[in-house]
Short mmCIF file of C-alpha atoms in Angstrom, two decimals:
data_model
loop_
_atom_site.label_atom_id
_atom_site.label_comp_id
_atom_site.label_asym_id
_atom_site.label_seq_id
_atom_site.Cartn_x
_atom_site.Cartn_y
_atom_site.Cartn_z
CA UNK A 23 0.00 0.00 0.00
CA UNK A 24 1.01 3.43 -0.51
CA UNK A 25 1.55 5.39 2.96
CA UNK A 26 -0.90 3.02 5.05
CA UNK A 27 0.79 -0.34 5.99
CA UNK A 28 3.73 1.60 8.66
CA UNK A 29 4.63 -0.75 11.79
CA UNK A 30 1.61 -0.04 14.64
CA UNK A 31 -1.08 -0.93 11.45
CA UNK A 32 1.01 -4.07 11.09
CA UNK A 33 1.34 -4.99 14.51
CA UNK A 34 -2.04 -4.90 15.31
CA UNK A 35 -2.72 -7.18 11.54
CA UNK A 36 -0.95 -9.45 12.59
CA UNK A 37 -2.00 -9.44 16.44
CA UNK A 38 -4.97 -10.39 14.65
CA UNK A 39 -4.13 -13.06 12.28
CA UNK A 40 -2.01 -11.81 9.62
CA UNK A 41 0.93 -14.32 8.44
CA UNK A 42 2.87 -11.79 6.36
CA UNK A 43 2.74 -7.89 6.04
CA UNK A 44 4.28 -5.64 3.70
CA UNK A 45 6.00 -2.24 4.31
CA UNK A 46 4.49 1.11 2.52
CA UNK A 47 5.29 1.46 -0.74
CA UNK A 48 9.39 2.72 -0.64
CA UNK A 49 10.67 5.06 -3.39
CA UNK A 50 14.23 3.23 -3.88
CA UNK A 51 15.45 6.31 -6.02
CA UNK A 52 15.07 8.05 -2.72
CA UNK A 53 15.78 5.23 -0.42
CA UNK A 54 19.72 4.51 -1.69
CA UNK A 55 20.67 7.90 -1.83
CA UNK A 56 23.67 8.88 1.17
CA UNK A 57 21.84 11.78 2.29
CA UNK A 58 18.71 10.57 2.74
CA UNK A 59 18.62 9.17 6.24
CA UNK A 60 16.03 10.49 7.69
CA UNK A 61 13.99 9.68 4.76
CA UNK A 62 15.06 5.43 5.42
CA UNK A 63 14.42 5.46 8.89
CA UNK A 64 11.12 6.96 9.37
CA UNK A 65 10.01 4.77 5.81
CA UNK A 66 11.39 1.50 7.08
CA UNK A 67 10.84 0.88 10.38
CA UNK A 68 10.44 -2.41 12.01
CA UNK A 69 11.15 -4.37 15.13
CA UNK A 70 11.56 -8.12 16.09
CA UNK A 71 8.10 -9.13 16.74
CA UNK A 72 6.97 -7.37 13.06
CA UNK A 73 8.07 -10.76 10.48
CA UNK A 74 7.86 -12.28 8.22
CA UNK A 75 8.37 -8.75 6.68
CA UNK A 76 8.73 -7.55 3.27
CA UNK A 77 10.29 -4.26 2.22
CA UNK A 78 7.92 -2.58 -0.79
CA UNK A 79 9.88 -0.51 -3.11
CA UNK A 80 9.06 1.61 -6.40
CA UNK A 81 11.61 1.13 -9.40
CA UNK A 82 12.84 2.29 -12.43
CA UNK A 83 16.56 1.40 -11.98
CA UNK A 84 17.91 -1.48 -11.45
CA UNK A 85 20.86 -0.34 -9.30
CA UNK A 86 18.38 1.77 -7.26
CA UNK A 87 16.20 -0.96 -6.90
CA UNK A 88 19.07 -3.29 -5.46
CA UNK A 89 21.35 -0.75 -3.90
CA UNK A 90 17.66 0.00 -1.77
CA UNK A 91 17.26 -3.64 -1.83
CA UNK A 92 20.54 -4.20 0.34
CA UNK A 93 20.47 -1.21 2.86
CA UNK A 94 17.19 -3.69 4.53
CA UNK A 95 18.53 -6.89 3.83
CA UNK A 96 18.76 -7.74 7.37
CA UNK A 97 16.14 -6.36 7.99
CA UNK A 98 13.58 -8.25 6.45
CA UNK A 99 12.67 -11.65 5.11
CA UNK A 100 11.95 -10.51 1.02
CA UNK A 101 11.93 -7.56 -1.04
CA UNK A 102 9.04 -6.86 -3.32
CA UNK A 103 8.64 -4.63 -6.77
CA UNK A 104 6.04 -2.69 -6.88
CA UNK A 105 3.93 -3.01 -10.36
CA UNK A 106 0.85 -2.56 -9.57
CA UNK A 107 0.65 1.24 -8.47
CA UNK A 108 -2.29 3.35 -10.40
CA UNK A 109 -1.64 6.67 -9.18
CA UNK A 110 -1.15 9.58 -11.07
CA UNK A 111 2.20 9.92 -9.17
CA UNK A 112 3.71 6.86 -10.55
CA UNK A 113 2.63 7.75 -13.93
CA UNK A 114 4.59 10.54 -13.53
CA UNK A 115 7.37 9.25 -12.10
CA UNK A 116 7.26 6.16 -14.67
CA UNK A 117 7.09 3.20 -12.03
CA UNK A 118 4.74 1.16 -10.02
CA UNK A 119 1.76 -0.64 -13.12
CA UNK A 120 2.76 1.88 -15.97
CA UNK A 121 5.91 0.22 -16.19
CA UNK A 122 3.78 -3.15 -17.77
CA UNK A 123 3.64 -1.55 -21.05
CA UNK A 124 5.81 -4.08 -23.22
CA UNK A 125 8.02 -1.08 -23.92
CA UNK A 126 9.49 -1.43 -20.34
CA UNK A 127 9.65 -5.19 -20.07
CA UNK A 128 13.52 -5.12 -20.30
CA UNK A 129 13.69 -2.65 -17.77
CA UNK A 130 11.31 -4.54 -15.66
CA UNK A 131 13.35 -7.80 -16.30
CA UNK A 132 16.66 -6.26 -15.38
CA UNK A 133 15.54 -4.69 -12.21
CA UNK A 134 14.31 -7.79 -10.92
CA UNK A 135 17.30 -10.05 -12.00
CA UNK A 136 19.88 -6.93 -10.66
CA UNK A 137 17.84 -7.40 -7.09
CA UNK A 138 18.01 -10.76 -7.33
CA UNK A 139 21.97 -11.18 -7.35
CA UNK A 140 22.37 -8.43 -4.75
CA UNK A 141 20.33 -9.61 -1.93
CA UNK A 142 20.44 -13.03 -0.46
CA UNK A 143 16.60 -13.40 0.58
CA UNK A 144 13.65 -13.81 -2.20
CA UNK A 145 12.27 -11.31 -4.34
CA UNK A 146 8.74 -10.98 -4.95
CA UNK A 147 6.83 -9.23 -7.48
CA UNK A 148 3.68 -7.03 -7.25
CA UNK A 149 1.46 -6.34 -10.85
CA UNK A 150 -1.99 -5.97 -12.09
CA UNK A 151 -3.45 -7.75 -15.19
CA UNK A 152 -2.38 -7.47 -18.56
CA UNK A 153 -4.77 -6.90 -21.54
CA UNK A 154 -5.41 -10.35 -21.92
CA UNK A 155 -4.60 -13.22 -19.79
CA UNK A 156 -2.27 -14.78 -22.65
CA UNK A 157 -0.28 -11.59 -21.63
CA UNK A 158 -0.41 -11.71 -18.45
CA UNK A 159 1.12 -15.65 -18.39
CA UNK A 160 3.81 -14.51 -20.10
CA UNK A 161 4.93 -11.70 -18.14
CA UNK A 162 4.45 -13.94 -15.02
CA UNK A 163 6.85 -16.16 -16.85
CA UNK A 164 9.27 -14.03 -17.95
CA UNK A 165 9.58 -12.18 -14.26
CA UNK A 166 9.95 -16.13 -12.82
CA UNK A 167 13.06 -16.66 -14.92
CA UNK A 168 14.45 -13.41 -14.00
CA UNK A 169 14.66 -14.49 -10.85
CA UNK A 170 10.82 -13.20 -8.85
CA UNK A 171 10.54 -16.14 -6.29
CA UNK A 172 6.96 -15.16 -5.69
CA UNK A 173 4.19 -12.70 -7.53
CA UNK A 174 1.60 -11.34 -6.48
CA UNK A 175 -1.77 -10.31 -8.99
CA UNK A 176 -4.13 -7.32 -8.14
CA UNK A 177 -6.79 -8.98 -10.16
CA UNK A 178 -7.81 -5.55 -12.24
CA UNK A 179 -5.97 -4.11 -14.78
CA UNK A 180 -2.72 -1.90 -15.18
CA UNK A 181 -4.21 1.53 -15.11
CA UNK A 182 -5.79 2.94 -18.53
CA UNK A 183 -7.33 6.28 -19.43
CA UNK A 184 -10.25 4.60 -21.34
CA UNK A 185 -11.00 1.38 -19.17
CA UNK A 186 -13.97 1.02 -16.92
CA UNK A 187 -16.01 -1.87 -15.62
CA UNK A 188 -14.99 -5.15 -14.33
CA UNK A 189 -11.26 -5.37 -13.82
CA UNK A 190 -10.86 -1.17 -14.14
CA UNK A 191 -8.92 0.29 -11.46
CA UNK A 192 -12.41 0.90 -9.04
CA UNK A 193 -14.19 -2.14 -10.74
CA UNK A 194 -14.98 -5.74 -9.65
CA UNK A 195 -11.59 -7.67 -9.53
CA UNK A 196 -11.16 -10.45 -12.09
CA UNK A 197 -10.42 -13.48 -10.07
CA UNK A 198 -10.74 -15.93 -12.51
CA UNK A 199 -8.29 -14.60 -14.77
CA UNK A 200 -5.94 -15.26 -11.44
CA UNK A 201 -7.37 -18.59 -11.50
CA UNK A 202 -5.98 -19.33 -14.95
CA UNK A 203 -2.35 -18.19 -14.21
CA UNK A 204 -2.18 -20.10 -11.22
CA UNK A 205 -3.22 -23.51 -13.26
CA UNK A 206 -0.04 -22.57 -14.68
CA UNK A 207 1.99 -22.45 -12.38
CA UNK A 208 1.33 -25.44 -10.43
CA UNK A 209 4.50 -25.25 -7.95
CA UNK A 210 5.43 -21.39 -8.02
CA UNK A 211 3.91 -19.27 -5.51
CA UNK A 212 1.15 -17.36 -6.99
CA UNK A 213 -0.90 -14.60 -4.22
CA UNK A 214 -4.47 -13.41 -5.15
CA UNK A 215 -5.30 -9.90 -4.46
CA UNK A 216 -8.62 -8.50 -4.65
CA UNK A 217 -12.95 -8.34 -3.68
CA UNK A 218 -11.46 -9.29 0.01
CA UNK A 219 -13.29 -7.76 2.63
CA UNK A 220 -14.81 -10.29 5.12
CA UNK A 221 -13.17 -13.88 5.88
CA UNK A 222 -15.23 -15.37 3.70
CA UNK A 223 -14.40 -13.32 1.03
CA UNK A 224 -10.85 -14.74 1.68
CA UNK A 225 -11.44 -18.59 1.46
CA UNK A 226 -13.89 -18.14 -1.37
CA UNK A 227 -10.90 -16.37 -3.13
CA UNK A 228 -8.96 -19.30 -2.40
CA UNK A 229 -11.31 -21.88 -3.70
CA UNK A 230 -12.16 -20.39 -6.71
CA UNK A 231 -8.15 -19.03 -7.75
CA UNK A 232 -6.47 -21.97 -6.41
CA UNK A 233 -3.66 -19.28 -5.51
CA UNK A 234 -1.02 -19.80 -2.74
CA UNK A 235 -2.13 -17.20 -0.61
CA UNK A 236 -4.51 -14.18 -0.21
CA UNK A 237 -3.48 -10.29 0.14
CA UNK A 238 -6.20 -7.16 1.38
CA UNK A 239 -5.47 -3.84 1.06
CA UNK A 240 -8.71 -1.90 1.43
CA UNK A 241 -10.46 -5.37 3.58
CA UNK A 242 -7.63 -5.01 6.56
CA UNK A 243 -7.98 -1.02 6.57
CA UNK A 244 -11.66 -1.15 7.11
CA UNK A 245 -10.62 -4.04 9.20
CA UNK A 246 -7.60 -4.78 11.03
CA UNK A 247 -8.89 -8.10 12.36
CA UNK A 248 -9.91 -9.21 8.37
CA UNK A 249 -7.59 -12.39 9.72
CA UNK A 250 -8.73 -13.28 12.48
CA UNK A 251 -11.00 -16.48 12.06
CA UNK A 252 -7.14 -17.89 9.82
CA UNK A 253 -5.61 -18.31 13.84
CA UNK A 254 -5.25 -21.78 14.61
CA UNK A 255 -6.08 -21.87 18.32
CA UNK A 256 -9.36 -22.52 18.79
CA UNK A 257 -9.27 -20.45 22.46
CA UNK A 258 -7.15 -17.36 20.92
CA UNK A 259 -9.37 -16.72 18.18
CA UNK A 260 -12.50 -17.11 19.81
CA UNK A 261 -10.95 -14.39 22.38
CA UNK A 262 -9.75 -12.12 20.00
CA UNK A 263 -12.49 -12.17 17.73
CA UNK A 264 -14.69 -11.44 20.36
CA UNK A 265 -12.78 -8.18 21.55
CA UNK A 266 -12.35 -7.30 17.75
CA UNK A 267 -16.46 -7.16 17.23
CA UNK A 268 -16.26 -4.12 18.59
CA UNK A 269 -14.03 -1.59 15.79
CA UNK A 270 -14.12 0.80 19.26
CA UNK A 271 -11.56 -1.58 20.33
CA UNK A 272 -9.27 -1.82 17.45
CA UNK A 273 -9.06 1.74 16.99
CA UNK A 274 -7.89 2.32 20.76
CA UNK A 275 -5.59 -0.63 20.20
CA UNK A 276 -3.79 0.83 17.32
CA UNK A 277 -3.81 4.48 19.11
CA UNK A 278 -1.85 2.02 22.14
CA UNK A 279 0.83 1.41 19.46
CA UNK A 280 1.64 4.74 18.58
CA UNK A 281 3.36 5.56 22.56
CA UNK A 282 5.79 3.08 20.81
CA UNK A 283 5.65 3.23 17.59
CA UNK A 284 4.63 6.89 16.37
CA UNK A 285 2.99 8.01 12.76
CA UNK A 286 2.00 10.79 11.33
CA UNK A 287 -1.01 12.57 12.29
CA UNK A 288 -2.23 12.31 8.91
CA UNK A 289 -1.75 8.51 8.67
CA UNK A 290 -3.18 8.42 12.88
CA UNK A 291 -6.67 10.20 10.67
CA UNK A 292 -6.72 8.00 8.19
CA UNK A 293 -6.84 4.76 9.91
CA UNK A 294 -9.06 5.58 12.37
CA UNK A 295 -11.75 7.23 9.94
CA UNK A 296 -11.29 4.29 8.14
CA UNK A 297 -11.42 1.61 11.17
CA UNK A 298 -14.80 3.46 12.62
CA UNK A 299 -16.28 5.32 9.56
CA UNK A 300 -19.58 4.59 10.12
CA UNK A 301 -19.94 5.88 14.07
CA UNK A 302 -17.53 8.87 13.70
CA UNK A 303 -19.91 9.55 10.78
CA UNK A 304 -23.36 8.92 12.70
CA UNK A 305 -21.92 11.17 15.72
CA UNK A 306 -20.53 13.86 13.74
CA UNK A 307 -17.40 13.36 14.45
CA UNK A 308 -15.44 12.38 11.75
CA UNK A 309 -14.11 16.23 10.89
CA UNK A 310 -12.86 16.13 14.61
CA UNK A 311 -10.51 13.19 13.66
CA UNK A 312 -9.45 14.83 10.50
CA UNK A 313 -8.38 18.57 11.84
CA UNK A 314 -7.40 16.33 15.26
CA UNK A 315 -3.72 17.95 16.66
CA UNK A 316 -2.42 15.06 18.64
CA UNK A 317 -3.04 11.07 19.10
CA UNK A 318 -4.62 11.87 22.85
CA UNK A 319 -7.32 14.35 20.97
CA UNK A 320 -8.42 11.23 18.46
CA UNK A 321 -8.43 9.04 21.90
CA UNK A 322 -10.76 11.29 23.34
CA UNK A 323 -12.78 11.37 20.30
CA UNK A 324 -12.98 7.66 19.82
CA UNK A 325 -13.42 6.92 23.31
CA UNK A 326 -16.50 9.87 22.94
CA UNK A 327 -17.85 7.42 19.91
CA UNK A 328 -18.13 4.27 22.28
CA UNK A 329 -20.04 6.49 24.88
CA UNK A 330 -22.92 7.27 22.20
CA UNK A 331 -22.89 4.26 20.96
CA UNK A 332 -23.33 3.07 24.80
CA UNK A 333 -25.90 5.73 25.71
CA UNK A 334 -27.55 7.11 22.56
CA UNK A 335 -28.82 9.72 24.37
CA UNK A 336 -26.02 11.39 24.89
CA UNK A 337 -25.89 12.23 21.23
CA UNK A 338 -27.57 15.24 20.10
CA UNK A 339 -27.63 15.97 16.32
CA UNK A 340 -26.14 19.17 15.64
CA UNK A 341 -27.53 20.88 12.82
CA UNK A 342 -25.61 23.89 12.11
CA UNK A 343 -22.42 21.72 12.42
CA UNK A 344 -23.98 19.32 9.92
CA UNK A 345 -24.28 22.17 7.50
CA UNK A 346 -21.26 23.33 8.02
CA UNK A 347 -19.76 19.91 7.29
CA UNK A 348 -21.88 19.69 4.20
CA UNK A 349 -20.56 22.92 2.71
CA UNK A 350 -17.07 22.31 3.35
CA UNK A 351 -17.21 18.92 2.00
CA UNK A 352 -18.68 20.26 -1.26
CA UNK A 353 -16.14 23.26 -1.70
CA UNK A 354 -13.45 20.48 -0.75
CA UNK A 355 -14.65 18.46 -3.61
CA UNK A 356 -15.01 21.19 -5.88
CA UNK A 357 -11.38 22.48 -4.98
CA UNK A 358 -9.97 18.97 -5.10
CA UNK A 359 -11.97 18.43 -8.36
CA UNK A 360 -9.87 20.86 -10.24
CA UNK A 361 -7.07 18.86 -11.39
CA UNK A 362 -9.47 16.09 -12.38
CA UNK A 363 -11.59 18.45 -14.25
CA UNK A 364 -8.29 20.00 -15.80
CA UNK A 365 -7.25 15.99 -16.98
CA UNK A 366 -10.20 15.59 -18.26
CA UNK A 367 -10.77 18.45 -21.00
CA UNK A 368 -7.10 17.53 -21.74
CA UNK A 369 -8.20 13.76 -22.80
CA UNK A 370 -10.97 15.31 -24.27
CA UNK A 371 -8.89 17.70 -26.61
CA UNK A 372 -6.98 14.74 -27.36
CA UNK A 373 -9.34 12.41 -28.37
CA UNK A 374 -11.08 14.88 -30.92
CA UNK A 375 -7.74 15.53 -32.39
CA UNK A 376 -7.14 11.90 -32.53
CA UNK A 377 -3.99 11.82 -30.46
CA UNK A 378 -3.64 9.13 -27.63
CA UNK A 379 -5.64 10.44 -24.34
CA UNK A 380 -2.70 11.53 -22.41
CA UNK A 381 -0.67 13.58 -25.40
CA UNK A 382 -1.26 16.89 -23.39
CA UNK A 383 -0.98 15.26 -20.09
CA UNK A 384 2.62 14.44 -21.04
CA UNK A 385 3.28 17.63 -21.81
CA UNK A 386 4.98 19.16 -18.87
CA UNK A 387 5.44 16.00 -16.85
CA UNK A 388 8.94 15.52 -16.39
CA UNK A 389 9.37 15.66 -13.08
CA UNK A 390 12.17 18.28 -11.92
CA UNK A 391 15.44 17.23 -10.37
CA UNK A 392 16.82 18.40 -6.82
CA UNK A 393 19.81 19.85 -9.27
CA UNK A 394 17.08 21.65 -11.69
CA UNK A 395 15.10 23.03 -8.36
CA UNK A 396 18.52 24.41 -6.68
CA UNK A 397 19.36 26.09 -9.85
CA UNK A 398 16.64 28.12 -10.50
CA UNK A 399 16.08 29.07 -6.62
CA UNK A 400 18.60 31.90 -7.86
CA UNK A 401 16.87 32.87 -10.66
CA UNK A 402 14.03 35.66 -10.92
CA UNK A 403 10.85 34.86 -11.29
CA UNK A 404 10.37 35.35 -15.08
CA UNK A 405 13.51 33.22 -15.47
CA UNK A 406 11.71 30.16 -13.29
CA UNK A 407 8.51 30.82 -15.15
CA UNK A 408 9.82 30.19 -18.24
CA UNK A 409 12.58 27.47 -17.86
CA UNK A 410 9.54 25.58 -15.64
CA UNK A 411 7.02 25.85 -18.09
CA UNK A 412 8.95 24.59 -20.71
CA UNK A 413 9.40 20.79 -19.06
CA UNK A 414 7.56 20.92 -16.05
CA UNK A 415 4.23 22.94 -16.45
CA UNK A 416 2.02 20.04 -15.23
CA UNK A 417 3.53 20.72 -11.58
CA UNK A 418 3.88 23.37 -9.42
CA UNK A 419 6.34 25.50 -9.37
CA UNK A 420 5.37 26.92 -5.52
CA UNK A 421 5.38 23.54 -4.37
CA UNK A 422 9.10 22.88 -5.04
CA UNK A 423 10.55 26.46 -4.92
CA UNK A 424 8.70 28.09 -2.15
CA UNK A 425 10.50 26.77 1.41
CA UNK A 426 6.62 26.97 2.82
CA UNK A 427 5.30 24.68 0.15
CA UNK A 428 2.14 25.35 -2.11
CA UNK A 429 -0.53 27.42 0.10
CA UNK A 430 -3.22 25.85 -2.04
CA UNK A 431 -2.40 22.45 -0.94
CA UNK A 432 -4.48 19.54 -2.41
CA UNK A 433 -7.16 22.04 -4.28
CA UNK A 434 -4.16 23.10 -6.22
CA UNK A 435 -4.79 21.78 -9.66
CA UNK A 436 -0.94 21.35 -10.30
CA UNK A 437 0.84 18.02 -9.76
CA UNK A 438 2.60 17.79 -6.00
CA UNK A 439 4.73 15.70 -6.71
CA UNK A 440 8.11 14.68 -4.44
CA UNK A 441 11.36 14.33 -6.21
CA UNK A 442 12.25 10.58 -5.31
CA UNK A 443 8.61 9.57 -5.51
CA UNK A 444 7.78 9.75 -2.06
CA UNK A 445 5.29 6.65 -0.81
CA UNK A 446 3.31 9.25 1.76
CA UNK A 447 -0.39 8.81 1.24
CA UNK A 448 -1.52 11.05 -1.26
CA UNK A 449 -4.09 13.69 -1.81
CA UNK A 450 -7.31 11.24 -2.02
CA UNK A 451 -6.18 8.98 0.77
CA UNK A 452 -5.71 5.85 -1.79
CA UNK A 453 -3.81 3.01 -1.59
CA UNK A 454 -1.89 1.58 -3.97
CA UNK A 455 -1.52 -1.82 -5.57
#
């Protein structure tokens, strides 16, 4: 995932009854450089209770990916390659699924084999589905004899500008394509990876793919405890599935991990609006966690959610605060919207000039360099106007010049994009695949 799988969410997944967790998606460019130490320990941090581990890294060089690869050796118990990523920020940045074009299978090939010989523990690899399944068999194939000792399939497809429906990047996953790959590949390790979100949802994915293993992403966010009927005790699981009925409980659990394990505020928000949507929603509180300052504020807040939901008379619908809520969210949407709106007359210009969708959107999207952003700080601003516009218009120029960042933040309808790909979750709260 991209941002939303750091240590406390894995501790408690695997409290739970996760076997194997994954770190955030890494940016390996970033990762390997010298000077970047700050940037590898609060990205990879682990501890001896949190394996089998594997370290999650973004590519497009092979001697980033295995110079990153052997700074966590150690560390962990596999590295992984990231293929499956849809977001606009890898498209950008030219890794995660929009290296799956047959263009970059070399590339793809080489980073794999180059992280293969420098590490001494397996290499996995994450993708999404090819065009056809015919496709998709062969690039499994090809990425086994480079080396992968494992791959995992995010049963939709890489992403497209003109797909939609079953096996898009929102639509139903296509588990029976994964069923035909893994027929096969009989004896190599094949994981399935999508339409999980109960238990059930898990073995039925397993029956019908006949794959190795199972992996959730959006399931274990709603639902840390997604596992939890997979432990083997009979006594254990009947305890902690018990405790886990209540969400309440998970969400103060995972707030316990931060004294030792501390995140972001951002990421402390996003888990626990996604872990207890529905009450922080019903009590109007879910803007509370959002704008919350400090972990002990969400506490309060979550521990205020089980009181209503103990004593619903406590609870008394605010309606000026709902319509205040209502009008932010829509000016949010319409701010946020603008970059989306932007893409899309852009597609639309291209497709009634008959160019391919994303001919303007390329346009602008090289992403600057830390040596291309020191140079022009000395420049005036006519000077950085027009060297940026010129091979970076689609992002902002205030983001990466001004030392306070872009004041517009996410309604800015300019890319924000960090040199060295950065994994942290992005402006619609997505995860990645």
């Amino acid at each position: 995932m991209v941002g939303a799988s750091e240590l406390p969410f894995r501790l408690l997944c695997r409290k739970y009854g996760a076997t194997i967790a994954y770190t955030p998606m890494i940016s390996s460019a970033r990762f390997c450089l010298p000077a970047e130490h700050a940037y590898r320990e609060e990205q990879f941090q682990t501890n001896a209770t949190d394996r089998p581990l594997v370290a999650h890294f973004s590519a497009n060089k092979p001697n980033e990916m295995a110079a990153a690869a052997k700074l966590v050796e150690s560390r962990c118990d596999a590295i992984d390659l990231n293929l499956g990523c849809p977001q606009r920020v890898a498209y950008v940045g030219h890794y995660g699924s929009y290296l799956l074009d047959d263009v970059d299978r070399e590339l793809v090939l080489s980073i794999v084999s180059e992280t293969v010989k420098a590490v001494s523990i397996p290499v996995f690899v994450k993708i999404r589905l090819l065009d056809t399944v015919e496709k998709t068999i062969t690039l499994v194939t090809q990425l086994k004899d480079a080396g992968a000792s494992l791959v995992a399939i995010h049963a939709r497809h890489r992403a497209s500008f003109e797909r939609t429906g079953a096996g898009a990047r929102d639509g139903p996953a296509m588990l029976d394509q994964v069923k035909v790959i893994k027929q096969k590949f009989p004896m190599f390790p094949i994981i399935a990876n999508g339409n999980i979100i109960t238990f059930d949802d898990c073995k039925a994915n397993l029956e019908l793919t006949g794959a190795d293993g199972v992996m959730s992403a959006e399931g274990i966010l709603n639902n840390p405890a997604l596992f939890v009927d997979a432990i083997s005790d009979p006594a254990e699981r009947s305890k902690l599935k018990a405790f886990a009925s209540d969400k309440v409980n998970l969400a103060l659990e995972y707030l316990d991990l931060l004294e030792d394990h501390p995140a972001t505020m951002r990421t402390v928000a996003f888990h626990t609006r996604r872990m207890l949507k529905e009450p922080l929603t019903e009590y109007q509180l879910i803007d509370d966690v959002i704008n919350a300052i400090t972990v002990e504020e969400v506490r309060s807040l979550v521990l205020k959610c089980r009181q209503y939901q103990q004593d619903p008379s406590l609870f008394k619908f605010d309606t000026e605060k709902a319509a205040k809520v209502k009008e932010a969210l829509e000016k949010k949407k319409h701010e946020e919207g603008k970059r989306k709106r932007y893409e899309d007359r852009m597609k639309r210009k291209a497709k009634r000039e008959g160019k391919p969708l994303d001919h303007y959107l390329n346009i602008g999207a090289e992403l600057p360099s830390l040596k291309t952003v020191s140079s022009l700080m000395a420049l005036t601003k006519e000077k950085q106007l027009a060297i940026w516009n010129a091979s970076h218009g689609q992002h902002c120029m205030v983001y990466h010049l001004s030392p306070s960042g872009c004041p517009r933040g996410r309604s800015c309808a300019f890319l924000h994009c960090d040199i060295g790909a950065s994994s942290e979750l992005v402006a619609a709260d997505e995860v990645a695949g």
